[in-house]
Amino acid sequence: MSRLAPLDKALVLILVPLWIVCLTLTVRTQVRGGGKVLLGVSVEDSGSYPVLTGQFSRVFHASDPLAEAGLRAADRLIKLGGADLLGANSVDVFVRSIEEGGRDLRVPLVFERDGERLETSLRLVPASQGLPMMFVSFAFAVSGLFLLLRGRPTPMVRAYFYYAMCQGIIPGSLVPGRLFYPWLGLFFLSNLIQPWLMIRFAFLFPDSRAPRGWWHQVWPWALGIPTGFLTLFFFSGHVRTAELAFTGAWAATLVATLGVATYKYRGADRIARRQMKWVVAGAYCGLLPAVIVGVLNALDPRIGGLWFPGLGFSMLLPLSLVISVLRFNLFDIDRILSATASYN
């Protein structure tokens, strides 16, 4: 800590405890059990009941929860468990499904169709679905803090620490009860700045040299701002539309990051190229499963249940980055890359 600049020390003292709180709440939810449901609803005002739009999250739900419960678009939701849904939006329905479901994976629902009130039950997605992301959160945050304290606090290491802590805070996907509302604000801010942090790290890795000019500071925000605001649209009535747009925005960010990395690789020396190959190996092994699941999910929504397990492999990315910075001469990375490509 003594080698760190005052700003870095302040951010460590702010971001690390914040990450620990989010991770603790996520672990608590995993131990507690239960589940959640994310449905698209529209509500006119605080004096009316929400109406189903017919959309639901294909990321959370591998099958149609509406069809299973006998629901359809235009049904009015009255009561979920013991909670009255007057004036509730999609976020309220999501939070109350966690609260009212408790440890059970089904919650009673009263709804209205054509003026008649009926009863059914909603099947919840288990909280354990997000378990892989808890390990991803741990891997990113610990690797970022480890490099900042163990390695030299170069601009590249600091850029990775900021990005890793942001990535570590985001995966707390099932913060319990009313705490979800402040967490949603944190989720919004993280997604707003994370694309910019990712591209900035790509600019600086591995030699801490970034291109000059105001343009390179501005254009990454063209990716970050839409991604951030799409997190709010995600909890609107148009859940599936938001998911597709959010995925597209992140795909554009990954393509931009790959373009920056390719540009850096062309001008890198032998050691820098070896460091970058370690990160390429980690990205290949860590991100390919999620990409495959994303493509398959677009073709067949039933694949959506594999989204979180696929993302769990991304914990290999921070591990490869730590090796590239501290032990870049470990093993024969060219042979590892060739073998990985062959096996895949």
mmCIF file of C-alpha atoms in Angstrom:
data_model
loop_
_atom_site.group_PDB
_atom_site.id
_atom_site.type_symbol
_atom_site.label_atom_id
_atom_site.label_comp_id
_atom_site.label_asym_id
_atom_site.label_seq_id
_atom_site.Cartn_x
_atom_site.Cartn_y
_atom_site.Cartn_z
ATOM 1 C CA MET A 1 0.000 0.000 0.000
ATOM 2 C CA SER A 2 2.877 2.383 0.686
ATOM 3 C CA ARG A 3 3.829 2.423 -3.014
ATOM 4 C CA LEU A 4 0.360 3.456 -4.133
ATOM 5 C CA ALA A 5 -0.676 6.981 -5.050
ATOM 6 C CA PRO A 6 -3.218 8.663 -2.723
ATOM 7 C CA LEU A 7 -6.010 8.208 -5.317
ATOM 8 C CA ASP A 8 -5.238 4.507 -5.645
ATOM 9 C CA LYS A 9 -5.277 4.074 -1.857
ATOM 10 C CA ALA A 10 -8.624 5.852 -1.637
ATOM 11 C CA LEU A 11 -10.132 3.665 -4.353
ATOM 12 C CA VAL A 12 -8.819 0.493 -2.689
ATOM 13 C CA LEU A 13 -10.435 1.556 0.592
ATOM 14 C CA ILE A 14 -13.737 2.259 -1.222
ATOM 15 C CA LEU A 15 -13.993 -0.449 -3.872
ATOM 16 C CA VAL A 16 -12.677 -3.453 -1.916
ATOM 17 C CA PRO A 17 -15.143 -3.080 1.024
ATOM 18 C CA LEU A 18 -17.950 -2.436 -1.485
ATOM 19 C CA TRP A 19 -17.089 -5.633 -3.319
ATOM 20 C CA ILE A 20 -16.903 -7.571 -0.034
ATOM 21 C CA VAL A 21 -20.402 -6.342 0.904
ATOM 22 C CA CYS A 22 -21.844 -7.359 -2.494
ATOM 23 C CA LEU A 23 -20.116 -10.736 -2.382
ATOM 24 C CA THR A 24 -21.286 -11.364 1.204
ATOM 25 C CA LEU A 25 -24.891 -10.616 0.242
ATOM 26 C CA THR A 26 -24.602 -12.940 -2.753
ATOM 27 C CA VAL A 27 -23.159 -15.739 -0.599
ATOM 28 C CA ARG A 28 -25.967 -15.181 1.918
ATOM 29 C CA THR A 29 -28.532 -15.558 -0.846
ATOM 30 C CA GLN A 30 -26.890 -18.753 -2.095
ATOM 31 C CA VAL A 31 -26.994 -20.230 1.421
ATOM 32 C CA ARG A 32 -30.573 -19.071 1.944
ATOM 33 C CA GLY A 33 -31.773 -20.603 -1.320
ATOM 34 C CA GLY A 34 -35.016 -19.651 -3.023
ATOM 35 C CA GLY A 35 -35.326 -18.173 -6.487
ATOM 36 C CA LYS A 36 -36.621 -15.357 -8.667
ATOM 37 C CA VAL A 37 -38.694 -14.643 -11.751
ATOM 38 C CA LEU A 38 -38.183 -11.823 -14.264
ATOM 39 C CA LEU A 39 -41.310 -10.971 -16.247
ATOM 40 C CA GLY A 40 -42.140 -8.054 -18.506
ATOM 41 C CA VAL A 41 -45.010 -5.969 -17.126
ATOM 42 C CA SER A 42 -46.408 -2.532 -17.865
ATOM 43 C CA VAL A 43 -48.132 -0.342 -15.282
ATOM 44 C CA GLU A 44 -50.005 2.879 -16.015
ATOM 45 C CA ASP A 45 -49.599 4.545 -12.617
ATOM 46 C CA SER A 46 -49.277 3.805 -8.908
ATOM 47 C CA GLY A 47 -53.035 3.269 -8.683
ATOM 48 C CA SER A 48 -53.236 0.394 -11.181
ATOM 49 C CA TYR A 49 -52.103 -3.214 -11.260
ATOM 50 C CA PRO A 50 -49.316 -4.371 -13.618
ATOM 51 C CA VAL A 51 -50.239 -6.042 -16.892
ATOM 52 C CA LEU A 52 -48.151 -8.805 -18.464
ATOM 53 C CA THR A 53 -46.539 -7.908 -21.794
ATOM 54 C CA GLY A 54 -45.905 -11.568 -22.642
ATOM 55 C CA GLN A 55 -42.111 -11.206 -22.436
ATOM 56 C CA PHE A 56 -39.803 -12.835 -19.922
ATOM 57 C CA SER A 57 -36.064 -13.220 -19.445
ATOM 58 C CA ARG A 58 -34.579 -15.875 -21.708
ATOM 59 C CA VAL A 59 -31.335 -15.598 -19.752
ATOM 60 C CA PHE A 60 -32.904 -16.589 -16.442
ATOM 61 C CA HIS A 61 -35.643 -18.894 -17.725
ATOM 62 C CA ALA A 62 -34.849 -21.946 -19.846
ATOM 63 C CA SER A 63 -38.589 -22.549 -20.415
ATOM 64 C CA ASP A 64 -41.641 -20.298 -20.609
ATOM 65 C CA PRO A 65 -42.791 -19.495 -17.028
ATOM 66 C CA LEU A 66 -45.981 -17.871 -18.344
ATOM 67 C CA ALA A 67 -47.129 -20.947 -20.242
ATOM 68 C CA GLU A 68 -46.309 -23.186 -17.270
ATOM 69 C CA ALA A 69 -48.467 -21.021 -14.984
ATOM 70 C CA GLY A 70 -51.298 -20.682 -17.522
ATOM 71 C CA LEU A 71 -50.648 -16.946 -17.994
ATOM 72 C CA ARG A 72 -50.685 -14.886 -21.165
ATOM 73 C CA ALA A 73 -50.159 -11.314 -22.321
ATOM 74 C CA ALA A 74 -52.725 -8.757 -21.010
ATOM 75 C CA ASP A 75 -53.306 -10.681 -17.758
ATOM 76 C CA ARG A 76 -53.354 -8.321 -14.778
ATOM 77 C CA LEU A 77 -51.241 -9.353 -11.773
ATOM 78 C CA ILE A 78 -52.977 -8.748 -8.443
ATOM 79 C CA LYS A 79 -51.103 -10.544 -5.701
ATOM 80 C CA LEU A 80 -47.816 -12.441 -5.519
ATOM 81 C CA GLY A 81 -47.591 -14.575 -2.396
ATOM 82 C CA GLY A 82 -48.756 -12.255 0.369
ATOM 83 C CA ALA A 83 -47.693 -9.053 -1.443
ATOM 84 C CA ASP A 84 -50.197 -6.809 -3.196
ATOM 85 C CA LEU A 85 -48.880 -5.722 -6.605
ATOM 86 C CA LEU A 86 -50.693 -2.395 -6.887
ATOM 87 C CA GLY A 87 -48.420 -0.032 -8.820
ATOM 88 C CA ALA A 88 -45.624 -2.643 -9.132
ATOM 89 C CA ASN A 89 -43.233 -2.550 -12.096
ATOM 90 C CA SER A 90 -40.907 -5.305 -13.373
ATOM 91 C CA VAL A 91 -38.298 -4.567 -10.697
ATOM 92 C CA ASP A 92 -40.944 -4.732 -7.940
ATOM 93 C CA VAL A 93 -42.249 -8.063 -9.247
ATOM 94 C CA PHE A 94 -38.662 -9.383 -9.388
ATOM 95 C CA VAL A 95 -37.886 -8.301 -5.810
ATOM 96 C CA ARG A 96 -41.164 -9.586 -4.410
ATOM 97 C CA SER A 97 -40.705 -12.953 -6.072
ATOM 98 C CA ILE A 98 -37.470 -13.298 -4.050
ATOM 99 C CA GLU A 99 -39.116 -12.124 -0.831
ATOM 100 C CA GLU A 100 -42.352 -14.084 -1.124
ATOM 101 C CA GLY A 101 -40.814 -17.262 -2.465
ATOM 102 C CA GLY A 102 -38.504 -17.651 0.524
ATOM 103 C CA ARG A 103 -36.769 -21.013 0.266
ATOM 104 C CA ASP A 104 -39.467 -22.408 -2.034
ATOM 105 C CA LEU A 105 -39.234 -22.458 -5.814
ATOM 106 C CA ARG A 106 -42.941 -21.769 -6.305
ATOM 107 C CA VAL A 107 -44.949 -18.740 -5.236
ATOM 108 C CA PRO A 108 -48.776 -18.340 -5.366
ATOM 109 C CA LEU A 109 -50.125 -15.741 -7.799
ATOM 110 C CA VAL A 110 -53.537 -14.110 -8.107
ATOM 111 C CA PHE A 111 -54.243 -12.605 -11.534
ATOM 112 C CA GLU A 112 -57.188 -11.112 -13.385
ATOM 113 C CA ARG A 113 -58.351 -12.069 -16.869
ATOM 114 C CA ASP A 114 -61.468 -10.635 -18.547
ATOM 115 C CA GLY A 115 -62.689 -9.281 -15.208
ATOM 116 C CA GLU A 116 -62.346 -12.633 -13.418
ATOM 117 C CA ARG A 117 -59.776 -13.277 -10.681
ATOM 118 C CA LEU A 118 -57.922 -16.582 -10.907
ATOM 119 C CA GLU A 119 -55.154 -18.281 -8.970
ATOM 120 C CA THR A 120 -52.017 -20.071 -10.110
ATOM 121 C CA SER A 121 -48.395 -20.452 -9.024
ATOM 122 C CA LEU A 122 -45.172 -19.234 -10.600
ATOM 123 C CA ARG A 123 -42.126 -21.478 -10.790
ATOM 124 C CA LEU A 124 -39.011 -19.594 -9.714
ATOM 125 C CA VAL A 125 -35.526 -19.964 -11.125
ATOM 126 C CA PRO A 126 -33.271 -21.236 -8.303
ATOM 127 C CA ALA A 127 -30.736 -18.859 -6.793
ATOM 128 C CA SER A 128 -28.026 -21.461 -7.423
ATOM 129 C CA GLN A 129 -28.209 -20.521 -11.109
ATOM 130 C CA GLY A 130 -25.963 -17.537 -10.369
ATOM 131 C CA LEU A 131 -23.398 -19.531 -8.371
ATOM 132 C CA PRO A 132 -20.760 -19.556 -11.179
ATOM 133 C CA MET A 133 -20.834 -15.760 -11.282
ATOM 134 C CA MET A 134 -19.906 -15.616 -7.597
ATOM 135 C CA PHE A 135 -16.624 -17.360 -8.405
ATOM 136 C CA VAL A 136 -16.109 -15.036 -11.390
ATOM 137 C CA SER A 137 -16.571 -12.055 -9.069
ATOM 138 C CA PHE A 138 -14.000 -13.482 -6.654
ATOM 139 C CA ALA A 139 -11.474 -14.228 -9.422
ATOM 140 C CA PHE A 140 -11.586 -10.748 -10.946
ATOM 141 C CA ALA A 141 -11.537 -8.772 -7.706
ATOM 142 C CA VAL A 142 -8.765 -10.809 -6.076
ATOM 143 C CA SER A 143 -6.605 -10.771 -9.229
ATOM 144 C CA GLY A 144 -6.968 -6.998 -9.569
ATOM 145 C CA LEU A 145 -6.068 -6.373 -5.923
ATOM 146 C CA PHE A 146 -3.218 -8.914 -6.055
ATOM 147 C CA LEU A 147 -1.587 -7.276 -9.085
ATOM 148 C CA LEU A 148 -1.958 -3.799 -7.611
ATOM 149 C CA LEU A 149 -0.314 -4.798 -4.320
ATOM 150 C CA ARG A 150 2.140 -7.422 -5.595
ATOM 151 C CA GLY A 151 3.284 -5.917 -8.897
ATOM 152 C CA ARG A 152 4.471 -2.448 -9.750
ATOM 153 C CA PRO A 153 1.578 0.089 -9.763
ATOM 154 C CA THR A 154 2.015 0.939 -13.449
ATOM 155 C CA PRO A 155 -0.796 2.610 -15.447
ATOM 156 C CA MET A 156 -1.603 -0.793 -16.935
ATOM 157 C CA VAL A 157 -1.902 -2.488 -13.515
ATOM 158 C CA ARG A 158 -4.054 0.358 -12.179
ATOM 159 C CA ALA A 159 -6.306 0.186 -15.241
ATOM 160 C CA TYR A 160 -6.791 -3.541 -14.702
ATOM 161 C CA PHE A 161 -7.544 -3.035 -10.999
ATOM 162 C CA TYR A 162 -10.316 -0.550 -11.816
ATOM 163 C CA TYR A 163 -11.779 -2.840 -14.472
ATOM 164 C CA ALA A 164 -11.473 -5.985 -12.312
ATOM 165 C CA MET A 165 -13.182 -4.391 -9.314
ATOM 166 C CA CYS A 166 -15.993 -3.154 -11.543
ATOM 167 C CA GLN A 167 -16.340 -6.639 -13.027
ATOM 168 C CA GLY A 168 -16.200 -8.140 -9.541
ATOM 169 C CA ILE A 169 -19.046 -5.994 -8.213
ATOM 170 C CA ILE A 170 -21.450 -6.668 -11.100
ATOM 171 C CA PRO A 171 -22.082 -10.442 -10.692
ATOM 172 C CA GLY A 172 -24.025 -10.084 -7.412
ATOM 173 C CA SER A 173 -27.139 -10.927 -9.405
ATOM 174 C CA LEU A 174 -29.473 -11.883 -6.557
ATOM 175 C CA VAL A 175 -29.094 -9.336 -3.775
ATOM 176 C CA PRO A 176 -31.979 -10.072 -1.392
ATOM 177 C CA GLY A 177 -35.041 -7.946 -0.627
ATOM 178 C CA ARG A 178 -35.118 -4.177 -0.745
ATOM 179 C CA LEU A 179 -31.326 -4.044 -1.013
ATOM 180 C CA PHE A 180 -31.834 -4.877 -4.687
ATOM 181 C CA TYR A 181 -32.855 -1.277 -5.433
ATOM 182 C CA PRO A 182 -29.554 0.380 -4.400
ATOM 183 C CA TRP A 183 -27.727 -2.569 -5.983
ATOM 184 C CA LEU A 184 -29.548 -1.852 -9.257
ATOM 185 C CA GLY A 185 -28.096 1.681 -9.190
ATOM 186 C CA LEU A 186 -24.649 0.187 -8.652
ATOM 187 C CA PHE A 187 -25.292 -2.266 -11.497
ATOM 188 C CA PHE A 188 -26.206 0.661 -13.766
ATOM 189 C CA LEU A 189 -23.057 2.639 -12.907
ATOM 190 C CA SER A 190 -20.836 -0.425 -13.326
ATOM 191 C CA ASN A 191 -22.179 -1.192 -16.790
ATOM 192 C CA LEU A 192 -21.919 2.486 -17.702
ATOM 193 C CA ILE A 193 -18.167 2.681 -17.070
ATOM 194 C CA GLN A 194 -17.084 -0.930 -17.563
ATOM 195 C CA PRO A 195 -16.823 -0.821 -21.404
ATOM 196 C CA TRP A 196 -14.650 2.299 -21.138
ATOM 197 C CA LEU A 197 -12.479 0.610 -18.477
ATOM 198 C CA MET A 198 -12.121 -2.533 -20.596
ATOM 199 C CA ILE A 199 -11.019 -0.632 -23.691
ATOM 200 C CA ARG A 200 -8.683 1.604 -21.669
ATOM 201 C CA PHE A 201 -7.006 -1.495 -20.236
ATOM 202 C CA ALA A 202 -6.635 -2.868 -23.781
ATOM 203 C CA PHE A 203 -4.953 0.430 -24.744
ATOM 204 C CA LEU A 204 -2.451 0.097 -21.884
ATOM 205 C CA PHE A 205 -1.713 -3.645 -21.912
ATOM 206 C CA PRO A 206 1.076 -4.727 -21.696
ATOM 207 C CA ASP A 207 3.419 -1.729 -21.997
ATOM 208 C CA SER A 208 1.359 1.044 -20.270
ATOM 209 C CA ARG A 209 1.483 3.118 -23.455
ATOM 210 C CA ALA A 210 -1.853 4.458 -24.661
ATOM 211 C CA PRO A 211 -2.513 6.336 -27.919
ATOM 212 C CA ARG A 212 -2.674 10.084 -27.529
ATOM 213 C CA GLY A 213 -5.512 12.339 -28.518
ATOM 214 C CA TRP A 214 -8.925 13.221 -27.145
ATOM 215 C CA TRP A 215 -10.665 10.926 -29.653
ATOM 216 C CA HIS A 216 -9.335 7.791 -27.952
ATOM 217 C CA GLN A 217 -10.711 9.043 -24.630
ATOM 218 C CA VAL A 218 -14.152 9.791 -26.068
ATOM 219 C CA TRP A 219 -15.132 6.988 -28.456
ATOM 220 C CA PRO A 220 -15.229 4.166 -25.833
ATOM 221 C CA TRP A 221 -18.029 6.078 -24.091
ATOM 222 C CA ALA A 222 -20.109 5.607 -27.232
ATOM 223 C CA LEU A 223 -20.214 1.935 -26.212
ATOM 224 C CA GLY A 224 -20.466 2.412 -22.454
ATOM 225 C CA ILE A 225 -23.371 4.857 -22.320
ATOM 226 C CA PRO A 226 -25.818 2.645 -24.295
ATOM 227 C CA THR A 227 -24.758 -0.435 -22.311
ATOM 228 C CA GLY A 228 -25.390 1.341 -19.021
ATOM 229 C CA PHE A 229 -28.843 2.611 -19.912
ATOM 230 C CA LEU A 230 -29.844 -0.743 -21.372
ATOM 231 C CA THR A 231 -29.531 -2.189 -17.845
ATOM 232 C CA LEU A 232 -32.498 -0.017 -16.871
ATOM 233 C CA PHE A 233 -34.422 -0.998 -20.004
ATOM 234 C CA PHE A 234 -33.711 -4.610 -18.985
ATOM 235 C CA PHE A 235 -36.189 -4.241 -16.108
ATOM 236 C CA SER A 236 -38.884 -2.678 -18.273
ATOM 237 C CA GLY A 237 -41.801 -4.451 -19.864
ATOM 238 C CA HIS A 238 -39.658 -5.299 -22.895
ATOM 239 C CA VAL A 239 -37.356 -7.763 -21.166
ATOM 240 C CA ARG A 240 -36.404 -9.895 -24.162
ATOM 241 C CA THR A 241 -35.817 -6.881 -26.413
ATOM 242 C CA ALA A 242 -33.542 -5.374 -23.759
ATOM 243 C CA GLU A 243 -31.593 -8.618 -23.427
ATOM 244 C CA LEU A 244 -30.899 -8.757 -27.162
ATOM 245 C CA ALA A 245 -29.884 -5.079 -27.272
ATOM 246 C CA PHE A 246 -27.693 -5.485 -24.174
ATOM 247 C CA THR A 247 -25.974 -8.521 -25.702
ATOM 248 C CA GLY A 248 -25.405 -6.591 -28.940
ATOM 249 C CA ALA A 249 -23.875 -3.646 -27.072
ATOM 250 C CA TRP A 250 -21.461 -5.923 -25.224
ATOM 251 C CA ALA A 251 -20.603 -7.751 -28.441
ATOM 252 C CA ALA A 252 -19.649 -4.388 -29.960
ATOM 253 C CA THR A 253 -17.474 -3.667 -26.913
ATOM 254 C CA LEU A 254 -15.679 -7.012 -27.247
ATOM 255 C CA VAL A 255 -15.091 -6.413 -30.973
ATOM 256 C CA ALA A 256 -13.658 -2.962 -30.220
ATOM 257 C CA THR A 257 -11.420 -4.420 -27.505
ATOM 258 C CA LEU A 258 -10.208 -7.098 -29.915
ATOM 259 C CA GLY A 259 -9.421 -4.418 -32.503
ATOM 260 C CA VAL A 260 -7.369 -2.435 -29.982
ATOM 261 C CA ALA A 261 -5.518 -5.593 -28.885
ATOM 262 C CA THR A 262 -4.726 -6.498 -32.506
ATOM 263 C CA TYR A 263 -3.326 -3.019 -33.102
ATOM 264 C CA LYS A 264 -1.171 -3.282 -29.967
ATOM 265 C CA TYR A 265 0.065 -6.763 -30.896
ATOM 266 C CA ARG A 266 1.398 -5.603 -34.252
ATOM 267 C CA GLY A 267 3.697 -3.063 -32.614
ATOM 268 C CA ALA A 268 4.710 -5.212 -29.625
ATOM 269 C CA ASP A 269 8.131 -6.728 -28.983
ATOM 270 C CA ARG A 270 8.747 -10.446 -28.312
ATOM 271 C CA ILE A 271 8.088 -10.298 -24.543
ATOM 272 C CA ALA A 272 4.970 -8.168 -24.944
ATOM 273 C CA ARG A 273 3.621 -10.572 -27.558
ATOM 274 C CA ARG A 274 4.182 -13.491 -25.210
ATOM 275 C CA GLN A 275 2.270 -11.646 -22.485
ATOM 276 C CA MET A 276 -0.576 -10.941 -24.880
ATOM 277 C CA LYS A 277 -0.701 -14.575 -25.960
ATOM 278 C CA TRP A 278 -1.359 -15.595 -22.355
ATOM 279 C CA VAL A 279 -4.343 -13.246 -22.247
ATOM 280 C CA VAL A 280 -5.547 -14.535 -25.623
ATOM 281 C CA ALA A 281 -5.406 -18.102 -24.263
ATOM 282 C CA GLY A 282 -7.383 -17.083 -21.174
ATOM 283 C CA ALA A 283 -9.935 -15.160 -23.232
ATOM 284 C CA TYR A 284 -10.307 -18.048 -25.667
ATOM 285 C CA CYS A 285 -10.941 -20.610 -22.921
ATOM 286 C CA GLY A 286 -12.937 -18.247 -20.727
ATOM 287 C CA LEU A 287 -15.220 -16.514 -23.203
ATOM 288 C CA LEU A 288 -15.778 -19.134 -25.911
ATOM 289 C CA PRO A 289 -18.325 -21.167 -23.866
ATOM 290 C CA ALA A 290 -20.414 -18.036 -23.199
ATOM 291 C CA VAL A 291 -20.262 -17.043 -26.880
ATOM 292 C CA ILE A 292 -21.401 -20.518 -27.951
ATOM 293 C CA VAL A 293 -24.281 -20.483 -25.451
ATOM 294 C CA GLY A 294 -25.279 -16.982 -26.595
ATOM 295 C CA VAL A 295 -25.429 -18.055 -30.246
ATOM 296 C CA LEU A 296 -27.337 -21.244 -29.422
ATOM 297 C CA ASN A 297 -29.732 -19.307 -27.190
ATOM 298 C CA ALA A 298 -30.565 -17.013 -30.100
ATOM 299 C CA LEU A 299 -31.465 -20.100 -32.147
ATOM 300 C CA ASP A 300 -33.167 -22.067 -29.362
ATOM 301 C CA PRO A 301 -34.361 -20.236 -26.189
ATOM 302 C CA ARG A 302 -34.211 -23.470 -24.175
ATOM 303 C CA ILE A 303 -30.406 -23.130 -24.156
ATOM 304 C CA GLY A 304 -30.685 -19.979 -22.020
ATOM 305 C CA GLY A 305 -30.306 -21.962 -18.803
ATOM 306 C CA LEU A 306 -26.666 -22.650 -19.713
ATOM 307 C CA TRP A 307 -25.806 -18.939 -19.910
ATOM 308 C CA PHE A 308 -24.499 -18.609 -16.338
ATOM 309 C CA PRO A 309 -22.476 -21.872 -16.383
ATOM 310 C CA GLY A 310 -20.947 -20.692 -19.672
ATOM 311 C CA LEU A 311 -20.014 -17.345 -18.140
ATOM 312 C CA GLY A 312 -18.432 -19.174 -15.217
ATOM 313 C CA PHE A 313 -15.486 -20.117 -17.416
ATOM 314 C CA SER A 314 -14.544 -16.424 -17.634
ATOM 315 C CA MET A 315 -12.732 -16.809 -14.298
ATOM 316 C CA LEU A 316 -9.876 -18.217 -16.402
ATOM 317 C CA LEU A 317 -9.304 -14.751 -17.894
ATOM 318 C CA PRO A 318 -8.012 -13.037 -14.716
ATOM 319 C CA LEU A 319 -5.859 -16.085 -13.969
ATOM 320 C CA SER A 320 -4.196 -15.866 -17.386
ATOM 321 C CA LEU A 321 -3.690 -12.131 -16.935
ATOM 322 C CA VAL A 322 -1.902 -12.590 -13.608
ATOM 323 C CA ILE A 323 0.387 -15.157 -15.263
ATOM 324 C CA SER A 324 1.045 -12.815 -18.210
ATOM 325 C CA VAL A 325 2.183 -10.013 -15.882
ATOM 326 C CA LEU A 326 4.154 -11.965 -13.251
ATOM 327 C CA ARG A 327 5.130 -15.268 -14.962
ATOM 328 C CA PHE A 328 4.859 -14.672 -18.702
ATOM 329 C CA ASN A 329 7.669 -17.188 -19.416
ATOM 330 C CA LEU A 330 5.740 -20.023 -17.750
ATOM 331 C CA PHE A 331 5.245 -23.049 -20.055
ATOM 332 C CA ASP A 332 5.194 -22.897 -23.851
ATOM 333 C CA ILE A 333 2.289 -20.577 -24.558
ATOM 334 C CA ASP A 334 2.453 -21.157 -28.337
ATOM 335 C CA ARG A 335 1.972 -24.885 -27.806
ATOM 336 C CA ILE A 336 -0.865 -24.234 -25.337
ATOM 337 C CA LEU A 337 -2.645 -22.007 -27.858
ATOM 338 C CA SER A 338 -2.253 -24.581 -30.641
ATOM 339 C CA ALA A 339 -3.523 -27.412 -28.429
ATOM 340 C CA THR A 340 -6.481 -25.341 -27.205
ATOM 341 C CA ALA A 341 -7.533 -24.463 -30.745
ATOM 342 C CA SER A 342 -7.148 -28.087 -31.870
ATOM 343 C CA TYR A 343 -9.217 -29.523 -29.015
ATOM 344 C CA ASN A 344 -11.985 -26.946 -29.511
#
